[in-house]
């Protein structure tokens, strides 16, 4: 969804700091369903991480930055999530 500019690969500590900053930035934004950390590749064990943001629609996705503190942000369009 978001184009990924070149940036250094982020370790787990950097991703945690970026997640906390992004959570503060997006707090209360409609359409944001969750914020987490995910491996940046299929390597095992992971060597780089991204912040993953779950959004319900394109307008929410447009408010999410491509990166935070040098850490890539990956947006996942989920639609509405409801408890079963």
PDB file of C-alpha atoms in Angstrom:
ATOM      1  CA  UNK A   1       0.000   0.000   0.000  1.00  0.00           C
ATOM      2  CA  UNK A   2       2.631   2.528   1.068  1.00  0.00           C
ATOM      3  CA  UNK A   3       5.684   2.790  -1.201  1.00  0.00           C
ATOM      4  CA  UNK A   4       8.783   1.709   0.701  1.00  0.00           C
ATOM      5  CA  UNK A   5      11.644   4.184   0.503  1.00  0.00           C
ATOM      6  CA  UNK A   6      15.144   2.906   1.136  1.00  0.00           C
ATOM      7  CA  UNK A   7      15.965   2.949   4.846  1.00  0.00           C
ATOM      8  CA  UNK A   8      18.279   0.961   7.057  1.00  0.00           C
ATOM      9  CA  UNK A   9      16.948  -2.325   8.383  1.00  0.00           C
ATOM     10  CA  UNK A  10      15.516  -1.964  11.878  1.00  0.00           C
ATOM     11  CA  UNK A  11      16.264  -4.242  14.774  1.00  0.00           C
ATOM     12  CA  UNK A  12      13.675  -5.275  17.320  1.00  0.00           C
ATOM     13  CA  UNK A  13      14.495  -2.461  19.769  1.00  0.00           C
ATOM     14  CA  UNK A  14      14.157   0.197  17.048  1.00  0.00           C
ATOM     15  CA  UNK A  15      10.865  -1.336  15.911  1.00  0.00           C
ATOM     16  CA  UNK A  16       9.522  -1.284  19.481  1.00  0.00           C
ATOM     17  CA  UNK A  17      10.403   2.402  19.853  1.00  0.00           C
ATOM     18  CA  UNK A  18       8.833   3.227  16.481  1.00  0.00           C
ATOM     19  CA  UNK A  19       5.680   1.282  17.395  1.00  0.00           C
ATOM     20  CA  UNK A  20       5.291   3.254  20.626  1.00  0.00           C
ATOM     21  CA  UNK A  21       5.761   6.565  18.795  1.00  0.00           C
ATOM     22  CA  UNK A  22       3.297   5.604  16.065  1.00  0.00           C
ATOM     23  CA  UNK A  23       0.746   4.426  18.633  1.00  0.00           C
ATOM     24  CA  UNK A  24       0.876   7.891  20.239  1.00  0.00           C
ATOM     25  CA  UNK A  25       0.600   9.578  16.826  1.00  0.00           C
ATOM     26  CA  UNK A  26      -2.393   7.493  15.671  1.00  0.00           C
ATOM     27  CA  UNK A  27      -4.163   7.326  19.054  1.00  0.00           C
ATOM     28  CA  UNK A  28      -7.871   7.943  18.524  1.00  0.00           C
ATOM     29  CA  UNK A  29      -7.719   7.828  14.702  1.00  0.00           C
ATOM     30  CA  UNK A  30     -10.809   6.227  13.211  1.00  0.00           C
ATOM     31  CA  UNK A  31     -10.077   3.195  11.090  1.00  0.00           C
ATOM     32  CA  UNK A  32      -6.909   2.044  12.860  1.00  0.00           C
ATOM     33  CA  UNK A  33      -7.553  -1.454  14.180  1.00  0.00           C
ATOM     34  CA  UNK A  34      -4.145  -2.326  15.566  1.00  0.00           C
ATOM     35  CA  UNK A  35      -0.431  -1.632  15.600  1.00  0.00           C
ATOM     36  CA  UNK A  36       2.213  -4.305  15.961  1.00  0.00           C
ATOM     37  CA  UNK A  37       5.698  -5.436  14.991  1.00  0.00           C
ATOM     38  CA  UNK A  38       6.419  -7.979  12.260  1.00  0.00           C
ATOM     39  CA  UNK A  39       9.496  -9.506  10.634  1.00  0.00           C
ATOM     40  CA  UNK A  40      10.525  -7.667   7.465  1.00  0.00           C
ATOM     41  CA  UNK A  41      11.250 -10.903   5.641  1.00  0.00           C
ATOM     42  CA  UNK A  42      10.860 -14.656   5.849  1.00  0.00           C
ATOM     43  CA  UNK A  43      14.335 -15.085   7.380  1.00  0.00           C
ATOM     44  CA  UNK A  44      14.430 -17.297  10.430  1.00  0.00           C
ATOM     45  CA  UNK A  45      15.325 -15.984  12.906  1.00  0.00           C
ATOM     46  CA  UNK A  46      14.295 -12.501  11.769  1.00  0.00           C
ATOM     47  CA  UNK A  47      17.061  -9.929  11.398  1.00  0.00           C
ATOM     48  CA  UNK A  48      14.920  -6.901  10.542  1.00  0.00           C
ATOM     49  CA  UNK A  49      11.496  -5.695  11.624  1.00  0.00           C
ATOM     50  CA  UNK A  50       8.725  -3.340  10.490  1.00  0.00           C
ATOM     51  CA  UNK A  51       5.788  -1.753  12.263  1.00  0.00           C
ATOM     52  CA  UNK A  52       2.520  -3.211  10.948  1.00  0.00           C
ATOM     53  CA  UNK A  53      -0.671  -1.134  11.099  1.00  0.00           C
ATOM     54  CA  UNK A  54      -4.084  -2.723  10.544  1.00  0.00           C
ATOM     55  CA  UNK A  55      -6.609  -0.316   9.012  1.00  0.00           C
ATOM     56  CA  UNK A  56     -10.247  -0.673   8.064  1.00  0.00           C
ATOM     57  CA  UNK A  57     -10.242   1.554   4.966  1.00  0.00           C
ATOM     58  CA  UNK A  58      -8.174   3.574   2.510  1.00  0.00           C
ATOM     59  CA  UNK A  59      -8.776   6.878   4.311  1.00  0.00           C
ATOM     60  CA  UNK A  60      -7.183   5.465   7.473  1.00  0.00           C
ATOM     61  CA  UNK A  61      -4.300   4.065   5.417  1.00  0.00           C
ATOM     62  CA  UNK A  62      -3.629   7.536   3.997  1.00  0.00           C
ATOM     63  CA  UNK A  63      -2.944   8.864   7.520  1.00  0.00           C
ATOM     64  CA  UNK A  64      -0.225   6.295   8.251  1.00  0.00           C
ATOM     65  CA  UNK A  65       3.359   7.416   7.532  1.00  0.00           C
ATOM     66  CA  UNK A  66       5.723   5.285   5.419  1.00  0.00           C
ATOM     67  CA  UNK A  67       8.255   5.180   8.235  1.00  0.00           C
ATOM     68  CA  UNK A  68       8.717   6.253  11.837  1.00  0.00           C
ATOM     69  CA  UNK A  69      12.177   6.967  13.284  1.00  0.00           C
ATOM     70  CA  UNK A  70      13.733   5.223  10.277  1.00  0.00           C
ATOM     71  CA  UNK A  71      11.610   2.062  10.671  1.00  0.00           C
ATOM     72  CA  UNK A  72       9.433   1.006   7.743  1.00  0.00           C
ATOM     73  CA  UNK A  73       5.670   0.930   8.332  1.00  0.00           C
ATOM     74  CA  UNK A  74       3.610  -1.698   6.538  1.00  0.00           C
ATOM     75  CA  UNK A  75      -0.139  -1.010   6.235  1.00  0.00           C
ATOM     76  CA  UNK A  76      -2.583  -3.931   6.040  1.00  0.00           C
ATOM     77  CA  UNK A  77      -6.124  -3.188   4.861  1.00  0.00           C
ATOM     78  CA  UNK A  78      -8.337  -5.522   6.898  1.00  0.00           C
ATOM     79  CA  UNK A  79     -11.815  -4.097   6.579  1.00  0.00           C
ATOM     80  CA  UNK A  80     -13.934  -3.947   9.733  1.00  0.00           C
ATOM     81  CA  UNK A  81     -12.915  -6.403  12.447  1.00  0.00           C
ATOM     82  CA  UNK A  82     -15.729  -7.583  14.712  1.00  0.00           C
ATOM     83  CA  UNK A  83     -15.707  -9.932  17.687  1.00  0.00           C
ATOM     84  CA  UNK A  84     -17.439 -13.243  17.054  1.00  0.00           C
TER      85      UNK A  84
END
